[in-house]
Amino acid sequence: MFDDRSPIYQQIADQIKEDVVSGVLREDEQVMSTNQYASFYRINPATAAKGFQLLTDEGILYKKRGIGMFVSAEARQTLLAQRRERFFEEVVDRMLAEAAKIGVPIEEIIGRIEQAKGREDV
């Protein structure tokens, strides 16, 4: 599951975020404890705890004392908003900058998007 692209704790946080966005984990659903997570993936419990702490700091998870960690009610909407913003920054803004460099008018881009929208494979 883990690779060398980023620290394991970050990959843990990213996977849980993906599970929330995709609906695998729903609001107010309990997630595995850090010890269960560490045992299942054979990692140090402190590493798992660090990933969970990131998610807690971001408001994606919350702790019920003595019970465990749960997905917050606003987690999915927060993550979707972050992804939309990242999409515009990384895809749309870069596309528009490149189009301006090569002289593609925005009307042509809009026309292409409208054509693609009409196809079922998009």
mmCIF file with all atom_site columns, C-alpha atoms in Angstrom:
data_model
loop_
_atom_site.group_PDB
_atom_site.id
_atom_site.type_symbol
_atom_site.label_atom_id
_atom_site.label_alt_id
_atom_site.label_comp_id
_atom_site.label_asym_id
_atom_site.label_entity_id
_atom_site.label_seq_id
_atom_site.pdbx_PDB_ins_code
_atom_site.Cartn_x
_atom_site.Cartn_y
_atom_site.Cartn_z
_atom_site.occupancy
_atom_site.B_iso_or_equiv
_atom_site.pdbx_formal_charge
_atom_site.auth_seq_id
_atom_site.auth_comp_id
_atom_site.auth_asym_id
_atom_site.auth_atom_id
_atom_site.pdbx_PDB_model_num
ATOM 1   C CA . MET A 1 1   ? 0.000   0.000  0.000   1.00 0.00 ? 1   MET A CA 1
ATOM 2   C CA . PHE A 1 2   ? 2.745   2.450  0.855   1.00 0.00 ? 2   PHE A CA 1
ATOM 3   C CA . ASP A 1 3   ? 5.406   3.746  -1.497  1.00 0.00 ? 3   ASP A CA 1
ATOM 4   C CA . ASP A 1 4   ? 8.361   6.122  -1.368  1.00 0.00 ? 4   ASP A CA 1
ATOM 5   C CA . ARG A 1 5   ? 6.599   9.159  -2.869  1.00 0.00 ? 5   ARG A CA 1
ATOM 6   C CA . SER A 1 6   ? 5.807   10.734 0.513   1.00 0.00 ? 6   SER A CA 1
ATOM 7   C CA . PRO A 1 7   ? 6.004   9.924  4.232   1.00 0.00 ? 7   PRO A CA 1
ATOM 8   C CA . ILE A 1 8   ? 3.833   6.994  5.350   1.00 0.00 ? 8   ILE A CA 1
ATOM 9   C CA . TYR A 1 9   ? 1.829   9.167  7.745   1.00 0.00 ? 9   TYR A CA 1
ATOM 10  C CA . GLN A 1 10  ? 0.923   11.455 4.813   1.00 0.00 ? 10  GLN A CA 1
ATOM 11  C CA . GLN A 1 11  ? -0.087  8.449  2.720   1.00 0.00 ? 11  GLN A CA 1
ATOM 12  C CA . ILE A 1 12  ? -2.316  7.263  5.574   1.00 0.00 ? 12  ILE A CA 1
ATOM 13  C CA . ALA A 1 13  ? -4.004  10.665 5.702   1.00 0.00 ? 13  ALA A CA 1
ATOM 14  C CA . ASP A 1 14  ? -4.364  10.751 1.907   1.00 0.00 ? 14  ASP A CA 1
ATOM 15  C CA . GLN A 1 15  ? -5.934  7.281  1.810   1.00 0.00 ? 15  GLN A CA 1
ATOM 16  C CA . ILE A 1 16  ? -8.459  8.138  4.499   1.00 0.00 ? 16  ILE A CA 1
ATOM 17  C CA . LYS A 1 17  ? -9.294  11.367 2.636   1.00 0.00 ? 17  LYS A CA 1
ATOM 18  C CA . GLU A 1 18  ? -9.824  9.357  -0.540  1.00 0.00 ? 18  GLU A CA 1
ATOM 19  C CA . ASP A 1 19  ? -12.105 6.975  1.354   1.00 0.00 ? 19  ASP A CA 1
ATOM 20  C CA . VAL A 1 20  ? -14.150 9.920  2.629   1.00 0.00 ? 20  VAL A CA 1
ATOM 21  C CA . VAL A 1 21  ? -14.439 11.542 -0.810  1.00 0.00 ? 21  VAL A CA 1
ATOM 22  C CA . SER A 1 22  ? -15.395 8.266  -2.494  1.00 0.00 ? 22  SER A CA 1
ATOM 23  C CA . GLY A 1 23  ? -17.970 7.425  0.178   1.00 0.00 ? 23  GLY A CA 1
ATOM 24  C CA . VAL A 1 24  ? -16.198 4.377  1.597   1.00 0.00 ? 24  VAL A CA 1
ATOM 25  C CA . LEU A 1 25  ? -16.118 6.279  4.891   1.00 0.00 ? 25  LEU A CA 1
ATOM 26  C CA . ARG A 1 26  ? -19.211 8.311  5.736   1.00 0.00 ? 26  ARG A CA 1
ATOM 27  C CA . GLU A 1 27  ? -19.819 11.120 8.201   1.00 0.00 ? 27  GLU A CA 1
ATOM 28  C CA . ASP A 1 28  ? -19.833 10.083 11.838  1.00 0.00 ? 28  ASP A CA 1
ATOM 29  C CA . GLU A 1 29  ? -18.492 6.641  10.881  1.00 0.00 ? 29  GLU A CA 1
ATOM 30  C CA . GLN A 1 30  ? -15.788 5.255  13.119  1.00 0.00 ? 30  GLN A CA 1
ATOM 31  C CA . VAL A 1 31  ? -12.383 4.602  11.583  1.00 0.00 ? 31  VAL A CA 1
ATOM 32  C CA . MET A 1 32  ? -9.892  1.974  12.692  1.00 0.00 ? 32  MET A CA 1
ATOM 33  C CA . SER A 1 33  ? -7.908  2.920  15.763  1.00 0.00 ? 33  SER A CA 1
ATOM 34  C CA . THR A 1 34  ? -4.281  3.863  15.292  1.00 0.00 ? 34  THR A CA 1
ATOM 35  C CA . ASN A 1 35  ? -3.260  0.532  16.861  1.00 0.00 ? 35  ASN A CA 1
ATOM 36  C CA . GLN A 1 36  ? -5.572  -1.432 14.557  1.00 0.00 ? 36  GLN A CA 1
ATOM 37  C CA . TYR A 1 37  ? -4.292  0.548  11.587  1.00 0.00 ? 37  TYR A CA 1
ATOM 38  C CA . ALA A 1 38  ? -0.683  -0.031 12.606  1.00 0.00 ? 38  ALA A CA 1
ATOM 39  C CA . SER A 1 39  ? -1.252  -3.748 13.128  1.00 0.00 ? 39  SER A CA 1
ATOM 40  C CA . PHE A 1 40  ? -3.154  -4.206 9.864   1.00 0.00 ? 40  PHE A CA 1
ATOM 41  C CA . TYR A 1 41  ? -0.545  -2.381 7.756   1.00 0.00 ? 41  TYR A CA 1
ATOM 42  C CA . ARG A 1 42  ? 2.433   -3.485 9.880   1.00 0.00 ? 42  ARG A CA 1
ATOM 43  C CA . ILE A 1 43  ? 3.653   0.005  10.645  1.00 0.00 ? 43  ILE A CA 1
ATOM 44  C CA . ASN A 1 44  ? 4.664   1.838  13.787  1.00 0.00 ? 44  ASN A CA 1
ATOM 45  C CA . PRO A 1 45  ? 1.621   3.015  15.809  1.00 0.00 ? 45  PRO A CA 1
ATOM 46  C CA . ALA A 1 46  ? 3.256   6.449  16.146  1.00 0.00 ? 46  ALA A CA 1
ATOM 47  C CA . THR A 1 47  ? 3.300   6.750  12.353  1.00 0.00 ? 47  THR A CA 1
ATOM 48  C CA . ALA A 1 48  ? -0.404  5.920  12.159  1.00 0.00 ? 48  ALA A CA 1
ATOM 49  C CA . ALA A 1 49  ? -1.111  8.352  14.993  1.00 0.00 ? 49  ALA A CA 1
ATOM 50  C CA . LYS A 1 50  ? 0.716   11.121 13.127  1.00 0.00 ? 50  LYS A CA 1
ATOM 51  C CA . GLY A 1 51  ? -1.474  10.550 10.046  1.00 0.00 ? 51  GLY A CA 1
ATOM 52  C CA . PHE A 1 52  ? -4.607  10.608 12.173  1.00 0.00 ? 52  PHE A CA 1
ATOM 53  C CA . GLN A 1 53  ? -3.422  13.787 13.898  1.00 0.00 ? 53  GLN A CA 1
ATOM 54  C CA . LEU A 1 54  ? -3.081  15.508 10.527  1.00 0.00 ? 54  LEU A CA 1
ATOM 55  C CA . LEU A 1 55  ? -6.679  14.608 9.762   1.00 0.00 ? 55  LEU A CA 1
ATOM 56  C CA . THR A 1 56  ? -7.836  15.791 13.166  1.00 0.00 ? 56  THR A CA 1
ATOM 57  C CA . ASP A 1 57  ? -6.004  19.100 12.708  1.00 0.00 ? 57  ASP A CA 1
ATOM 58  C CA . GLU A 1 58  ? -7.727  19.542 9.327   1.00 0.00 ? 58  GLU A CA 1
ATOM 59  C CA . GLY A 1 59  ? -11.148 18.777 10.803  1.00 0.00 ? 59  GLY A CA 1
ATOM 60  C CA . ILE A 1 60  ? -11.592 15.588 8.775   1.00 0.00 ? 60  ILE A CA 1
ATOM 61  C CA . LEU A 1 61  ? -11.646 13.339 11.839  1.00 0.00 ? 61  LEU A CA 1
ATOM 62  C CA . TYR A 1 62  ? -12.719 13.974 15.402  1.00 0.00 ? 62  TYR A CA 1
ATOM 63  C CA . LYS A 1 63  ? -12.146 12.001 18.566  1.00 0.00 ? 63  LYS A CA 1
ATOM 64  C CA . LYS A 1 64  ? -14.768 10.686 20.938  1.00 0.00 ? 64  LYS A CA 1
ATOM 65  C CA . ARG A 1 65  ? -12.916 10.182 24.156  1.00 0.00 ? 65  ARG A CA 1
ATOM 66  C CA . GLY A 1 66  ? -12.708 6.530  25.114  1.00 0.00 ? 66  GLY A CA 1
ATOM 67  C CA . ILE A 1 67  ? -14.441 5.400  21.915  1.00 0.00 ? 67  ILE A CA 1
ATOM 68  C CA . GLY A 1 68  ? -12.228 6.292  18.965  1.00 0.00 ? 68  GLY A CA 1
ATOM 69  C CA . MET A 1 69  ? -11.886 8.433  15.865  1.00 0.00 ? 69  MET A CA 1
ATOM 70  C CA . PHE A 1 70  ? -14.803 9.353  13.602  1.00 0.00 ? 70  PHE A CA 1
ATOM 71  C CA . VAL A 1 71  ? -15.317 11.108 10.286  1.00 0.00 ? 71  VAL A CA 1
ATOM 72  C CA . SER A 1 72  ? -16.558 14.648 10.864  1.00 0.00 ? 72  SER A CA 1
ATOM 73  C CA . ALA A 1 73  ? -19.888 15.775 9.436   1.00 0.00 ? 73  ALA A CA 1
ATOM 74  C CA . GLU A 1 74  ? -18.297 18.351 7.141   1.00 0.00 ? 74  GLU A CA 1
ATOM 75  C CA . ALA A 1 75  ? -15.313 16.214 6.051   1.00 0.00 ? 75  ALA A CA 1
ATOM 76  C CA . ARG A 1 76  ? -16.564 15.231 2.597   1.00 0.00 ? 76  ARG A CA 1
ATOM 77  C CA . GLN A 1 77  ? -17.680 18.750 1.679   1.00 0.00 ? 77  GLN A CA 1
ATOM 78  C CA . THR A 1 78  ? -14.393 20.207 2.938   1.00 0.00 ? 78  THR A CA 1
ATOM 79  C CA . LEU A 1 79  ? -12.369 17.724 0.894   1.00 0.00 ? 79  LEU A CA 1
ATOM 80  C CA . LEU A 1 80  ? -14.478 18.245 -2.234  1.00 0.00 ? 80  LEU A CA 1
ATOM 81  C CA . ALA A 1 81  ? -14.027 22.018 -1.958  1.00 0.00 ? 81  ALA A CA 1
ATOM 82  C CA . GLN A 1 82  ? -10.254 21.566 -1.609  1.00 0.00 ? 82  GLN A CA 1
ATOM 83  C CA . ARG A 1 83  ? -10.154 19.288 -4.644  1.00 0.00 ? 83  ARG A CA 1
ATOM 84  C CA . ARG A 1 84  ? -12.236 21.675 -6.740  1.00 0.00 ? 84  ARG A CA 1
ATOM 85  C CA . GLU A 1 85  ? -9.874  24.519 -5.886  1.00 0.00 ? 85  GLU A CA 1
ATOM 86  C CA . ARG A 1 86  ? -6.836  22.371 -6.676  1.00 0.00 ? 86  ARG A CA 1
ATOM 87  C CA . PHE A 1 87  ? -8.446  21.318 -9.985  1.00 0.00 ? 87  PHE A CA 1
ATOM 88  C CA . PHE A 1 88  ? -8.892  24.936 -11.049 1.00 0.00 ? 88  PHE A CA 1
ATOM 89  C CA . GLU A 1 89  ? -5.367  25.883 -9.984  1.00 0.00 ? 89  GLU A CA 1
ATOM 90  C CA . GLU A 1 90  ? -3.596  22.864 -11.454 1.00 0.00 ? 90  GLU A CA 1
ATOM 91  C CA . VAL A 1 91  ? -5.713  22.172 -14.529 1.00 0.00 ? 91  VAL A CA 1
ATOM 92  C CA . VAL A 1 92  ? -7.885  25.079 -15.604 1.00 0.00 ? 92  VAL A CA 1
ATOM 93  C CA . ASP A 1 93  ? -5.568  27.970 -14.743 1.00 0.00 ? 93  ASP A CA 1
ATOM 94  C CA . ARG A 1 94  ? -2.599  26.204 -16.353 1.00 0.00 ? 94  ARG A CA 1
ATOM 95  C CA . MET A 1 95  ? -4.678  25.366 -19.422 1.00 0.00 ? 95  MET A CA 1
ATOM 96  C CA . LEU A 1 96  ? -5.783  28.982 -19.800 1.00 0.00 ? 96  LEU A CA 1
ATOM 97  C CA . ALA A 1 97  ? -2.216  30.242 -19.419 1.00 0.00 ? 97  ALA A CA 1
ATOM 98  C CA . GLU A 1 98  ? -0.993  27.814 -22.084 1.00 0.00 ? 98  GLU A CA 1
ATOM 99  C CA . ALA A 1 99  ? -3.904  28.721 -24.375 1.00 0.00 ? 99  ALA A CA 1
ATOM 100 C CA . ALA A 1 100 ? -3.025  32.405 -24.047 1.00 0.00 ? 100 ALA A CA 1
ATOM 101 C CA . LYS A 1 101 ? 0.619   31.643 -24.922 1.00 0.00 ? 101 LYS A CA 1
ATOM 102 C CA . ILE A 1 102 ? -0.308  29.837 -28.112 1.00 0.00 ? 102 ILE A CA 1
ATOM 103 C CA . GLY A 1 103 ? -3.145  32.140 -29.098 1.00 0.00 ? 103 GLY A CA 1
ATOM 104 C CA . VAL A 1 104 ? -6.165  29.927 -28.467 1.00 0.00 ? 104 VAL A CA 1
ATOM 105 C CA . PRO A 1 105 ? -9.183  32.156 -27.791 1.00 0.00 ? 105 PRO A CA 1
ATOM 106 C CA . ILE A 1 106 ? -11.297 31.328 -24.769 1.00 0.00 ? 106 ILE A CA 1
ATOM 107 C CA . GLU A 1 107 ? -14.350 30.950 -27.007 1.00 0.00 ? 107 GLU A CA 1
ATOM 108 C CA . GLU A 1 108 ? -12.630 28.042 -28.738 1.00 0.00 ? 108 GLU A CA 1
ATOM 109 C CA . ILE A 1 109 ? -11.910 26.415 -25.389 1.00 0.00 ? 109 ILE A CA 1
ATOM 110 C CA . ILE A 1 110 ? -15.521 26.851 -24.307 1.00 0.00 ? 110 ILE A CA 1
ATOM 111 C CA . GLY A 1 111 ? -16.703 25.391 -27.615 1.00 0.00 ? 111 GLY A CA 1
ATOM 112 C CA . ARG A 1 112 ? -14.456 22.364 -27.150 1.00 0.00 ? 112 ARG A CA 1
ATOM 113 C CA . ILE A 1 113 ? -15.746 21.839 -23.614 1.00 0.00 ? 113 ILE A CA 1
ATOM 114 C CA . GLU A 1 114 ? -19.339 22.072 -24.803 1.00 0.00 ? 114 GLU A CA 1
ATOM 115 C CA . GLN A 1 115 ? -18.624 19.495 -27.540 1.00 0.00 ? 115 GLN A CA 1
ATOM 116 C CA . ALA A 1 116 ? -17.057 17.151 -25.009 1.00 0.00 ? 116 ALA A CA 1
ATOM 117 C CA . LYS A 1 117 ? -19.965 17.647 -22.620 1.00 0.00 ? 117 LYS A CA 1
ATOM 118 C CA . GLY A 1 118 ? -22.328 16.326 -25.286 1.00 0.00 ? 118 GLY A CA 1
ATOM 119 C CA . ARG A 1 119 ? -20.419 13.053 -25.620 1.00 0.00 ? 119 ARG A CA 1
ATOM 120 C CA . GLU A 1 120 ? -21.280 10.184 -23.324 1.00 0.00 ? 120 GLU A CA 1
ATOM 121 C CA . ASP A 1 121 ? -17.652 9.182  -22.751 1.00 0.00 ? 121 ASP A CA 1
ATOM 122 C CA . VAL A 1 122 ? -16.795 12.412 -20.894 1.00 0.00 ? 122 VAL A CA 1
#
